[in-house]
mmCIF file of C-alpha atoms in Angstrom:
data_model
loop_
_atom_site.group_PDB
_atom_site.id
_atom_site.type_symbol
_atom_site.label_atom_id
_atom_site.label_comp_id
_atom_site.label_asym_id
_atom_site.label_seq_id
_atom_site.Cartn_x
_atom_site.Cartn_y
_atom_site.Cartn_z
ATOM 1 C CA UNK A 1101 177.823 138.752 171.428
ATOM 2 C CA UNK A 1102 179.167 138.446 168.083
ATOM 3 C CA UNK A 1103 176.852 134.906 167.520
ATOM 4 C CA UNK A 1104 174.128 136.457 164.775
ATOM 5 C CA UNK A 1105 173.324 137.820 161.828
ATOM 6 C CA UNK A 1106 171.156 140.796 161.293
ATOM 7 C CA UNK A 1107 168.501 141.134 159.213
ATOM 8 C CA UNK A 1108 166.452 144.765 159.570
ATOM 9 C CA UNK A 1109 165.524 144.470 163.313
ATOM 10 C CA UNK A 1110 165.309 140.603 163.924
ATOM 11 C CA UNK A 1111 168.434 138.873 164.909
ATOM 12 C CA UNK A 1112 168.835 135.665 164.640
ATOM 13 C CA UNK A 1113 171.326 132.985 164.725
ATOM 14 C CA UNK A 1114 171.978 130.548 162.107
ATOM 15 C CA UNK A 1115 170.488 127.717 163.902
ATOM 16 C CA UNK A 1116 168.073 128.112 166.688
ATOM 17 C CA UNK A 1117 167.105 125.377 169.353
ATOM 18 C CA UNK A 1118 163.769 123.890 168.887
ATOM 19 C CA UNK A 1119 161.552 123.589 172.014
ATOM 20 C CA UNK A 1120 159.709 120.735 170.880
ATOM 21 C CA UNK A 1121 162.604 118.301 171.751
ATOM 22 C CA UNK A 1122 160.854 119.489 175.267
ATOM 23 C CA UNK A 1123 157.667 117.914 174.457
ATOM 24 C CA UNK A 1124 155.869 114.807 175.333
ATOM 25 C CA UNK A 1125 155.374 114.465 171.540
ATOM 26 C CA UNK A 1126 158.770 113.706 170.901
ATOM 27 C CA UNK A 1127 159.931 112.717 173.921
ATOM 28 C CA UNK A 1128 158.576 110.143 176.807
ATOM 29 C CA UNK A 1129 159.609 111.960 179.438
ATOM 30 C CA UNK A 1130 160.598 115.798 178.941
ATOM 31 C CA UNK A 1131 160.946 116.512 182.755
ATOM 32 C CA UNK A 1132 163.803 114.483 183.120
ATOM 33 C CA UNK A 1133 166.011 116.101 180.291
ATOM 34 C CA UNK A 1134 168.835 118.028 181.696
ATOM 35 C CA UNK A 1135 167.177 121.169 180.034
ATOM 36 C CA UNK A 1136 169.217 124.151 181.740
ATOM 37 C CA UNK A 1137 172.886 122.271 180.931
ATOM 38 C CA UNK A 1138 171.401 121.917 177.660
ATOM 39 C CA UNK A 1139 170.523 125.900 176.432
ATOM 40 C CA UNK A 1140 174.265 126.796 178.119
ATOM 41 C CA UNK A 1141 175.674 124.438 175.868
ATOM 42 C CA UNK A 1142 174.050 125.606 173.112
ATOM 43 C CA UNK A 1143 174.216 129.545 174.356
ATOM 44 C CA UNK A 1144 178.103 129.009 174.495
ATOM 45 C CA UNK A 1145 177.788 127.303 170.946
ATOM 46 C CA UNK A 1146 176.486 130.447 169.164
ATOM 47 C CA UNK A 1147 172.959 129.035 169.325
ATOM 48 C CA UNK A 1148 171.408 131.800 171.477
ATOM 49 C CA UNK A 1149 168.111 132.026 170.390
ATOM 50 C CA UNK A 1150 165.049 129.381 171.411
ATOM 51 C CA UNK A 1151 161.744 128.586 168.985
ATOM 52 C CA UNK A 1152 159.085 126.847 171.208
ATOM 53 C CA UNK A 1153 155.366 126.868 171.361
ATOM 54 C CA UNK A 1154 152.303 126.382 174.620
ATOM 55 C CA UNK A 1155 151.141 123.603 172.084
ATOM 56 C CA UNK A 1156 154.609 121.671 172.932
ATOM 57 C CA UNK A 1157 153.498 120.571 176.739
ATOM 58 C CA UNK A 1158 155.434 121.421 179.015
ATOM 59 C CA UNK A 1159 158.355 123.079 177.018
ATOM 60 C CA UNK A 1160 157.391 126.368 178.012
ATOM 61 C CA UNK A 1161 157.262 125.581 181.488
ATOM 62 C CA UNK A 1162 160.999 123.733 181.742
ATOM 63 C CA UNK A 1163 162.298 126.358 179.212
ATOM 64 C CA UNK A 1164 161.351 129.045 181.998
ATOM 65 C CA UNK A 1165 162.587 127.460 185.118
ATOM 66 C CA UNK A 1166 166.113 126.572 182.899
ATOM 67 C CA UNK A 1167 166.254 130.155 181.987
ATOM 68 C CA UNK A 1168 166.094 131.039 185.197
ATOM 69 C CA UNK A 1169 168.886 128.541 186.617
ATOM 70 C CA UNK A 1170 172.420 129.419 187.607
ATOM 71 C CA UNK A 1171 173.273 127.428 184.894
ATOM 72 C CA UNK A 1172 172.292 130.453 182.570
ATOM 73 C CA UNK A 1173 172.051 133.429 184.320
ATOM 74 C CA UNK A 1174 175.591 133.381 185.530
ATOM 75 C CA UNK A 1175 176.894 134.021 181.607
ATOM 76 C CA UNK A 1176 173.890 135.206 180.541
ATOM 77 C CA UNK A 1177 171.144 138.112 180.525
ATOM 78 C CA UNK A 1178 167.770 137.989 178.967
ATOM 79 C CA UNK A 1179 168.941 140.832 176.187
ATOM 80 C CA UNK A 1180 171.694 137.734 174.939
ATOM 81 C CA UNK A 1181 169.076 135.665 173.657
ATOM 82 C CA UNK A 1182 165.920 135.554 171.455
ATOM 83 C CA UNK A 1183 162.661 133.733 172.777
ATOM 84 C CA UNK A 1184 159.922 132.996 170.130
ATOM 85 C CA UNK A 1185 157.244 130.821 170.730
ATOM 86 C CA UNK A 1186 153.077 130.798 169.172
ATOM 87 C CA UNK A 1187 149.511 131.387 169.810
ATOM 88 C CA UNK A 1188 146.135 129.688 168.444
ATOM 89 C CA UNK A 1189 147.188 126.114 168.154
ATOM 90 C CA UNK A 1190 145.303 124.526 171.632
ATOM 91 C CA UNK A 1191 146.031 120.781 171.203
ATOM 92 C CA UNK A 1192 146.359 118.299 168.104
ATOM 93 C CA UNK A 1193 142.793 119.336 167.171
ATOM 94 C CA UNK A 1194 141.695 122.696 169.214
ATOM 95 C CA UNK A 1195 142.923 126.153 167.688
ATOM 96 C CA UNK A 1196 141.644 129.265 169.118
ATOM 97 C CA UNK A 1197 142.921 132.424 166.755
ATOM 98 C CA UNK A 1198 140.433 134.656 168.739
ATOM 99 C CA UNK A 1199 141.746 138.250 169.940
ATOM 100 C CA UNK A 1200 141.035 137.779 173.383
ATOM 101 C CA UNK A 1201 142.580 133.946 173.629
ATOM 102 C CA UNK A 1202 145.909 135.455 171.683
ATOM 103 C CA UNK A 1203 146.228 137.873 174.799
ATOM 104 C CA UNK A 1204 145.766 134.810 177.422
ATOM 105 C CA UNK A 1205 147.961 132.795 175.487
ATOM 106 C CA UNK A 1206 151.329 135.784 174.911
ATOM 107 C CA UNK A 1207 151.010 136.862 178.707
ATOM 108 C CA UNK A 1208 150.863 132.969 179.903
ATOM 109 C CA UNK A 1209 154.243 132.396 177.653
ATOM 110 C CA UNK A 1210 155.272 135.564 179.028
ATOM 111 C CA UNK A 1211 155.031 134.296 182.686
ATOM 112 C CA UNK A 1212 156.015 130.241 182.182
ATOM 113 C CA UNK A 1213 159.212 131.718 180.302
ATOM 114 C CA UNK A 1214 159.796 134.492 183.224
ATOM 115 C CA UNK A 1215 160.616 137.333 180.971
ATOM 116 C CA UNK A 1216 158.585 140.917 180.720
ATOM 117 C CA UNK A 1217 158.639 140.533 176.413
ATOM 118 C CA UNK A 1218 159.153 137.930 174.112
ATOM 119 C CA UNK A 1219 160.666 138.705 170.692
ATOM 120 C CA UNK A 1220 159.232 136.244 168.268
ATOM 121 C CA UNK A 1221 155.049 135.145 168.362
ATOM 122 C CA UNK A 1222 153.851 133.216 165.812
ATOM 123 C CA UNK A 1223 150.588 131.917 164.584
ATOM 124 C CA UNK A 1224 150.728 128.589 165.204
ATOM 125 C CA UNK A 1225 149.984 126.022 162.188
ATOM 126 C CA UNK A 1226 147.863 128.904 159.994
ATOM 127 C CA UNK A 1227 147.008 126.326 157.607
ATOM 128 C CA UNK A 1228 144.092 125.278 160.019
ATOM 129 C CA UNK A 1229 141.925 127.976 160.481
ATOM 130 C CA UNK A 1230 140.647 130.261 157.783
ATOM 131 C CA UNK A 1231 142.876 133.146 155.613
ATOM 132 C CA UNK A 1232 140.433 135.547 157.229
ATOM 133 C CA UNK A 1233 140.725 134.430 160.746
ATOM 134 C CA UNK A 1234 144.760 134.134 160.461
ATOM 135 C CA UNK A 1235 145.076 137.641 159.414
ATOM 136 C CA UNK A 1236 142.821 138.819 162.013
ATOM 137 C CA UNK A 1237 145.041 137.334 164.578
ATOM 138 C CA UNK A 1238 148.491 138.734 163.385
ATOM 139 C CA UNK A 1239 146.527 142.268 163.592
ATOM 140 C CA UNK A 1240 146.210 141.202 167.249
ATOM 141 C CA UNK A 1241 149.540 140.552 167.664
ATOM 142 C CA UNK A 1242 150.454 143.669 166.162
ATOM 143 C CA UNK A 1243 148.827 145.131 168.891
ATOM 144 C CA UNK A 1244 150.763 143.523 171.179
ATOM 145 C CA UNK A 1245 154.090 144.605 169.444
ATOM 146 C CA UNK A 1246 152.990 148.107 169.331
ATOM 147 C CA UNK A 1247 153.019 148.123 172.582
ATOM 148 C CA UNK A 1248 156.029 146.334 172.939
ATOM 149 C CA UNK A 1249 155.382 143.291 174.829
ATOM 150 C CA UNK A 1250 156.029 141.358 171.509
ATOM 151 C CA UNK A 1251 158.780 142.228 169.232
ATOM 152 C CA UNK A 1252 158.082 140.962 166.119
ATOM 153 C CA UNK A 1253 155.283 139.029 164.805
ATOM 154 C CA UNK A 1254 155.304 136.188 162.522
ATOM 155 C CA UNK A 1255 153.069 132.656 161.315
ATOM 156 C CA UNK A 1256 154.275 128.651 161.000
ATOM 157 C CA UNK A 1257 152.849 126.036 159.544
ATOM 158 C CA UNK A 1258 153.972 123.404 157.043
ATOM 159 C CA UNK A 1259 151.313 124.524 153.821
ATOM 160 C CA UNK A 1260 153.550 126.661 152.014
ATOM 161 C CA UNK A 1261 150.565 127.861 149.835
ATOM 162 C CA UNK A 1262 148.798 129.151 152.966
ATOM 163 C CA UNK A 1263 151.986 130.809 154.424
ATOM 164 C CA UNK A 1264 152.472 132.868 151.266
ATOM 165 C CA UNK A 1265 148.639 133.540 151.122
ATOM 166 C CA UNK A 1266 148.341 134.919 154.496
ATOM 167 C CA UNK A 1267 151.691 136.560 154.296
ATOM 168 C CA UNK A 1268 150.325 138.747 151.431
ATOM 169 C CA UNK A 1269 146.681 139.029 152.922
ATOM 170 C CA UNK A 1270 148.893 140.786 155.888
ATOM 171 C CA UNK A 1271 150.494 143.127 153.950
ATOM 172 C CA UNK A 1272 147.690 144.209 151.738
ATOM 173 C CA UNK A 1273 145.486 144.478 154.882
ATOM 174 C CA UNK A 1274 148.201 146.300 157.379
ATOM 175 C CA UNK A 1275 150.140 147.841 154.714
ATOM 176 C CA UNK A 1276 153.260 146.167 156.853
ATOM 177 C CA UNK A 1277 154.940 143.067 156.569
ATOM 178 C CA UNK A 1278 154.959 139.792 158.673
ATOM 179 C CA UNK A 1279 158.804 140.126 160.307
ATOM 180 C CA UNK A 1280 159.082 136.106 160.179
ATOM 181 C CA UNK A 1281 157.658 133.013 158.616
ATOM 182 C CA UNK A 1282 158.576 129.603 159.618
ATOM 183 C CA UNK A 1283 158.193 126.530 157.558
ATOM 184 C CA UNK A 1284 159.042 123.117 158.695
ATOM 185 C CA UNK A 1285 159.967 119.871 157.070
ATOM 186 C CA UNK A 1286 160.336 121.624 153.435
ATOM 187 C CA UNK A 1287 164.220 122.332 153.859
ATOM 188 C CA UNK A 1288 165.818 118.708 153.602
ATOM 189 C CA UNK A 1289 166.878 116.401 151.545
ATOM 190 C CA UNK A 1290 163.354 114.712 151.272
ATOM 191 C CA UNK A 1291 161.249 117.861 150.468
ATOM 192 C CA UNK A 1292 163.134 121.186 148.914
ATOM 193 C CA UNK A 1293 159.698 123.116 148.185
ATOM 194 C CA UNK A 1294 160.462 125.726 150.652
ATOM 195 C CA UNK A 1295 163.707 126.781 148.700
ATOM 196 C CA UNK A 1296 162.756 126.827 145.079
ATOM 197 C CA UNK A 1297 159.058 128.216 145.392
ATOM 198 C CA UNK A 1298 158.554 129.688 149.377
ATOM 199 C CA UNK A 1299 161.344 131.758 149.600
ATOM 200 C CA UNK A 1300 161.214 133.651 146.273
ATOM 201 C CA UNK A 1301 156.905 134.062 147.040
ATOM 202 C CA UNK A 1302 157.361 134.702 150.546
ATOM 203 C CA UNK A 1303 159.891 137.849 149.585
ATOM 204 C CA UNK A 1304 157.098 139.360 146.951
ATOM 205 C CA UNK A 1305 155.037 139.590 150.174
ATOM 206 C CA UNK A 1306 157.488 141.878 151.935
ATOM 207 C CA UNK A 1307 158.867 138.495 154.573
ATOM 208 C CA UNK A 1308 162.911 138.954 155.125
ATOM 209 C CA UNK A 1309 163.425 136.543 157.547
ATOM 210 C CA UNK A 1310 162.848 132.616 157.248
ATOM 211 C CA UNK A 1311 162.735 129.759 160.012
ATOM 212 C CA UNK A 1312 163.434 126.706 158.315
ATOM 213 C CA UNK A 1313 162.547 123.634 161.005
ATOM 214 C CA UNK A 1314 163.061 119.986 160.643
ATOM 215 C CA UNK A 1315 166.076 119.612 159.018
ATOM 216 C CA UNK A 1316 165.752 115.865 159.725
ATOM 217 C CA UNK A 1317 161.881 116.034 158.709
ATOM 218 C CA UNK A 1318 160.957 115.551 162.455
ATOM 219 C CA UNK A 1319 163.082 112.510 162.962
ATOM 220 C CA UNK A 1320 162.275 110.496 160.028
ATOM 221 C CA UNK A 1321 166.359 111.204 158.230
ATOM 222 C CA UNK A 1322 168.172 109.349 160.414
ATOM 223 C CA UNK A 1323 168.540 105.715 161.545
ATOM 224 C CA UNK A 1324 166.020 103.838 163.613
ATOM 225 C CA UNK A 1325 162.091 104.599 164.229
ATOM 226 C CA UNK A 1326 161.014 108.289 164.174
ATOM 227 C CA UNK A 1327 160.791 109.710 167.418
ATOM 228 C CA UNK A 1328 158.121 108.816 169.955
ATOM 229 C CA UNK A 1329 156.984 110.517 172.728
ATOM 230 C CA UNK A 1330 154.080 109.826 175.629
ATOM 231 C CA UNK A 1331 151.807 110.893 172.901
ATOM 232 C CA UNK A 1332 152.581 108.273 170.547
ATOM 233 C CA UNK A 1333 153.838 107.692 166.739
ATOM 234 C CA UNK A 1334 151.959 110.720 164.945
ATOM 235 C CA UNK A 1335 154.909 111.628 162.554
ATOM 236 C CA UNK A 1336 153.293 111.656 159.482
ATOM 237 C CA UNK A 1337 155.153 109.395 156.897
ATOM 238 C CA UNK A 1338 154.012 106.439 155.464
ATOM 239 C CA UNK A 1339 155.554 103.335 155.773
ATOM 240 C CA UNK A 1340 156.478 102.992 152.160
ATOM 241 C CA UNK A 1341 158.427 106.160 153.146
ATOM 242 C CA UNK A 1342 159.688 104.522 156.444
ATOM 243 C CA UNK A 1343 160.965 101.631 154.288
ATOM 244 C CA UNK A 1344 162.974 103.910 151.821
ATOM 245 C CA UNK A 1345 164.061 106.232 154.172
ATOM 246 C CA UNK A 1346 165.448 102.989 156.286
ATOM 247 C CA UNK A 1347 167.239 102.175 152.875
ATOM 248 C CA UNK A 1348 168.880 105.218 152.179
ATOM 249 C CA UNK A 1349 170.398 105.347 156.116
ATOM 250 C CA UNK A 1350 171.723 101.742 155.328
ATOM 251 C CA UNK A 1351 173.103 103.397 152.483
ATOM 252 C CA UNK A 1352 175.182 106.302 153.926
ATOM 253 C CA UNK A 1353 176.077 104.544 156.886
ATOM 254 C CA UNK A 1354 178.278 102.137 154.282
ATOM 255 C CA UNK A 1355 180.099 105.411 152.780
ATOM 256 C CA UNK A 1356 181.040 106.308 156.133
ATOM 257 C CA UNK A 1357 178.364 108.931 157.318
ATOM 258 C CA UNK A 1358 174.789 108.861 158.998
ATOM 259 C CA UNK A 1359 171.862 109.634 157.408
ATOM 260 C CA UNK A 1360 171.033 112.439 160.243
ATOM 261 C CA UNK A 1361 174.543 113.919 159.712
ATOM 262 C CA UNK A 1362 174.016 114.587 156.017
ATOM 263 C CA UNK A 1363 170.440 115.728 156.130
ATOM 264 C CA UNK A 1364 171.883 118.538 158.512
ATOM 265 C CA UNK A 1365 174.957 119.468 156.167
ATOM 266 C CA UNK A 1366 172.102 119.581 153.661
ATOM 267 C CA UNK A 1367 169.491 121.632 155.216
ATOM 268 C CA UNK A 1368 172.102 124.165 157.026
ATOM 269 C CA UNK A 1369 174.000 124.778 153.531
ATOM 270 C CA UNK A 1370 170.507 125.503 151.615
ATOM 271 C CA UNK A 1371 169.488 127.885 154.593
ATOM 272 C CA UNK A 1372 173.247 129.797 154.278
ATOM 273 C CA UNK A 1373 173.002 130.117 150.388
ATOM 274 C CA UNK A 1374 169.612 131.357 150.703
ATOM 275 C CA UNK A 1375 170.506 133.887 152.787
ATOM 276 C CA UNK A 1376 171.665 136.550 150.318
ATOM 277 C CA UNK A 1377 169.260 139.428 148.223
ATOM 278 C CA UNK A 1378 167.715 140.530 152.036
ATOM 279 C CA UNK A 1379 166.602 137.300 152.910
ATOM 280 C CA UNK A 1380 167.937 135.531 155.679
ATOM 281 C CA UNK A 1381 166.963 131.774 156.475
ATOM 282 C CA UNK A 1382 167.828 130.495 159.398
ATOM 283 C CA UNK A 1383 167.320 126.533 160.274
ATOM 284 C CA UNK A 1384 165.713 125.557 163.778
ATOM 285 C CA UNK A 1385 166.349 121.787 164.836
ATOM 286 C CA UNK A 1386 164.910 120.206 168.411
ATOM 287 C CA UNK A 1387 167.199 118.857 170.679
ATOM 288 C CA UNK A 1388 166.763 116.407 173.518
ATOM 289 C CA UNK A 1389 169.915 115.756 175.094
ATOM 290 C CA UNK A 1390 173.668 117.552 175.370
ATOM 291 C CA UNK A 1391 174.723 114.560 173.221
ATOM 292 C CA UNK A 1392 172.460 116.227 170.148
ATOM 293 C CA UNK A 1393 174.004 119.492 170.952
ATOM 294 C CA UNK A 1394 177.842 117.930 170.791
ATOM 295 C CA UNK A 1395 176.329 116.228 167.503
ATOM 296 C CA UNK A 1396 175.009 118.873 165.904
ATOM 297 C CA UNK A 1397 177.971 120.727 166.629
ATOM 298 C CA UNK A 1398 180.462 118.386 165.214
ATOM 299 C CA UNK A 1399 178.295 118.211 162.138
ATOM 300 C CA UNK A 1400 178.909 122.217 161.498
ATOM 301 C CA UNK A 1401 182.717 121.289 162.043
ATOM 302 C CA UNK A 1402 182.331 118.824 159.253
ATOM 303 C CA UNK A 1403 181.204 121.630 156.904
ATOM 304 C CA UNK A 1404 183.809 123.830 157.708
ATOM 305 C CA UNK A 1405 187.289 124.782 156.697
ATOM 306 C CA UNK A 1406 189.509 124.541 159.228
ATOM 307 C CA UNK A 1407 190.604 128.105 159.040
ATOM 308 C CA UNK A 1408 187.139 129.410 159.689
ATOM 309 C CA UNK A 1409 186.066 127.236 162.973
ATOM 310 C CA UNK A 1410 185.032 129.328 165.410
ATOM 311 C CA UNK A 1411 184.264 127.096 168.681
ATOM 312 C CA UNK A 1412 182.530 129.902 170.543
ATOM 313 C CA UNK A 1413 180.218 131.102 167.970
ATOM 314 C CA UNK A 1414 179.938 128.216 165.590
ATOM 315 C CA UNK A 1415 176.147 127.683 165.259
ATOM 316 C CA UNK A 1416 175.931 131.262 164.924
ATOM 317 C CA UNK A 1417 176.454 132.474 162.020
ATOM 318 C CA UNK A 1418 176.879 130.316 159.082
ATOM 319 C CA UNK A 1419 178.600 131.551 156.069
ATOM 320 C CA UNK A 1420 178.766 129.859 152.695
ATOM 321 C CA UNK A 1421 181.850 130.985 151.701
ATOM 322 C CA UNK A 1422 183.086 129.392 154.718
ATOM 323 C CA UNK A 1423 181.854 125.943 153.799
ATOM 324 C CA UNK A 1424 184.299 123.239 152.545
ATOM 325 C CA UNK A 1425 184.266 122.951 149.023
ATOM 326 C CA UNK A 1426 186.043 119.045 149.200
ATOM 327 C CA UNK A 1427 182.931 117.913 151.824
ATOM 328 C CA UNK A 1428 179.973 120.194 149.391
ATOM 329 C CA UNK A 1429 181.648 118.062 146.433
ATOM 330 C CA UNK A 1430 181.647 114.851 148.422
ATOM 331 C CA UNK A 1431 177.687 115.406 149.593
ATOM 332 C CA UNK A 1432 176.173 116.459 146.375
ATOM 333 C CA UNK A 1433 177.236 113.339 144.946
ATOM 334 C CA UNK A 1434 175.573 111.282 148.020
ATOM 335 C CA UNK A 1435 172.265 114.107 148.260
ATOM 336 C CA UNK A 1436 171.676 112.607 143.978
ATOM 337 C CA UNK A 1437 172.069 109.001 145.165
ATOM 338 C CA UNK A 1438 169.915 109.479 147.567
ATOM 339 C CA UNK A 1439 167.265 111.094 145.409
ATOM 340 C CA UNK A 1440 167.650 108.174 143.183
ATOM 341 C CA UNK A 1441 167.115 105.932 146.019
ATOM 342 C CA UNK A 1442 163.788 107.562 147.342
ATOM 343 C CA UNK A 1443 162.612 107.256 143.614
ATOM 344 C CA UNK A 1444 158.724 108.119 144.510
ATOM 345 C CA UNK A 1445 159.445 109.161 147.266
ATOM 346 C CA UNK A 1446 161.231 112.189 147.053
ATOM 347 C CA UNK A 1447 159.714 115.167 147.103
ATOM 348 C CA UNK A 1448 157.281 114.275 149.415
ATOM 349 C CA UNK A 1449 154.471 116.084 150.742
ATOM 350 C CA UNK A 1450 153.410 114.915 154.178
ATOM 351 C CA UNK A 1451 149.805 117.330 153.741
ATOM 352 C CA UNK A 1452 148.709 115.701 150.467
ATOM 353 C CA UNK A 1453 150.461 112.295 150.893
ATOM 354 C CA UNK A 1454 152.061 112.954 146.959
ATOM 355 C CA UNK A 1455 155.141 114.259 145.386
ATOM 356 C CA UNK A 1456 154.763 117.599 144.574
ATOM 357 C CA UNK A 1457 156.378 118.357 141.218
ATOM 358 C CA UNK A 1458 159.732 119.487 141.406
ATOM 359 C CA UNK A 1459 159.535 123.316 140.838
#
């Protein structure tokens, strides 16, 4: 498939579908989404590669019985796409980073997903336990990839301090790199952190591939209420925030665009123009429904010229110099009036609850 971009040994596509939109934390009822239509759409889109986590009940589970549908395995084989999902993270306040729970946990994702490897496991949320104990548990999963039941290894969490930390504690320890490091909310048009200070640290500690997630910081850029899901409301924004960010969507909406849309176009064209110097960035975004899918989709049309659309690959790979100059002109001017608009607000930090100082 000609859908990715290659960095060293990881391939990944440009945008990646997020497993969480699988979850009963952002959705009421994940059983009932059409899961197994959804990943072909996406598959035929370019987007052939899946970020998910045992912490996002019961993702793994549908995520393995779609995978195994006729819906997918009559295009596609398990060597077409990527499958990443996380250890250590137990519930919204049990993590377990302990060697022998890291095994349970990789071969229980191994057999809810159906496949014999997986080739993404992250540490899941390493700003939770200690340096020490994170460390110790990517040295377990580098076990596990010497042996080739995990492909590459990597950690997530949303403290970009601690990801950098524990990405150079690895390397000093291991003398090897982490492969990945994913970082959510810290891409977008309310928080930019991840660009201006993550990516540059994260390189000095040897990282060459980036997962950028919640583009639309987990539902809160976009019209209406952030998601909610059988668990209830636990996105973390204030309501001041709420308020602005309500503002702002008003705002777009009357020059003709949504708030969601341009948050994407945002996030997707900081993750492409990152991606340059060996470091590749690559945006994940959860999905619900085909209608996200067809939205998301038109949304990369939007940034596009026309002379560089490809329809069968166009969540694949994302290329700057393909962008639109005319809509990158139109947005900048809406991304500062929205910056204006947020006043306080932007820049936000959802673990300290302040703005963190523009870098």
């Amino acid at each position: 498939m000609d859908s990715v971009l290659e960095t060293h040994a990881l391939r990944l596509p440009s945008l990646i579908l997020g497993g969480a939109g699988f979850s009963y934390q952002l959705h009421p009822d994940p059983k009932s989404i059409p899961v197994s239509k959804i990943i072909r759409r996406a598959f035929d889109a370019g987007m052939t590669a899946i970020d998910t986590s045992p912490y996002y009940e019961p993702s793994e589970k549908l995520l393995g019985s779609a995978l195994a549908s006729v819906d997918v395995t009559s295009k596609y084989s398990r060597s077409d796409y990527i499958l990443m999902t996380k250890v250590g993270r137990v519930s919204a306040n049990e993590f377990n980073y302990s060697p022998e729970w890291i095994r349970a946990s990789v071969s229980r994702s191994l057999d809810r997903l159906g496949t014999a490897y997986l080739d993404v496991v992250f540490c899941h949320d390493v700003e939770f336990v200690s340096p020490e104990d994170a460390i110790e548990a990517v040295g377990t999963l580098f076990e596990l990839s010497d042996r080739g039941i995990i492909k590459h290894v990597g950690i997530s969490g949303y403290c970009i301090d601690r990801l950098i930390h524990v990405a150079k504690g690895v390397l000093e320890k291991y003398q090897r790199p982490l492969d990945i490091v994913q970082n959510w909310s810290q891409l977008n048009l309310l928080n930019s952190r991840l660009e201006k200070y993550g990516i540059p640290e994260l390189r000095k500690a040897g990282v060459s591939v980036i997962c950028s997630s919640s583009p639309l910081a987990s539902g809160l850029l976009r019209s209406g209420n952030v998601p909610c899901g059988k668990l209830g409301d636990w996105h973390p924004a204030p309501d001041g925030l709420r308020k602005a960010v309500r503002q702002v969507s008003t705002w777009v909406e009357a020059q003709g665009s949504t708030l969601a849309a341009l948050a994407l176009r945002f996030s997707l064209s900081k993750a492409a123009r990152a991606s340059q110097d060996g470091i590749s960035v690559h945006t994940i975004i959860g999905i619900c429904s085909i209608r996200d899918v067809e939205e998301n989709l038109l949304v990369i049309e939007g940034m596009m010229q026309p002379s560089d659309i490809k329809h069968h690959s166009i969540a694949g790979v994302l290329d700057a110099d393909s962008f639109s100059r005319e809509r990158e002109n139109v947005d900048l001017e809406l991304y500062q009036k929205i910056q204006e608009t947020l006043g306080e607000w932007a820049e936000y930090d959802f673990q300290t609850g302040k703005r963190v100082s523009r870098i």
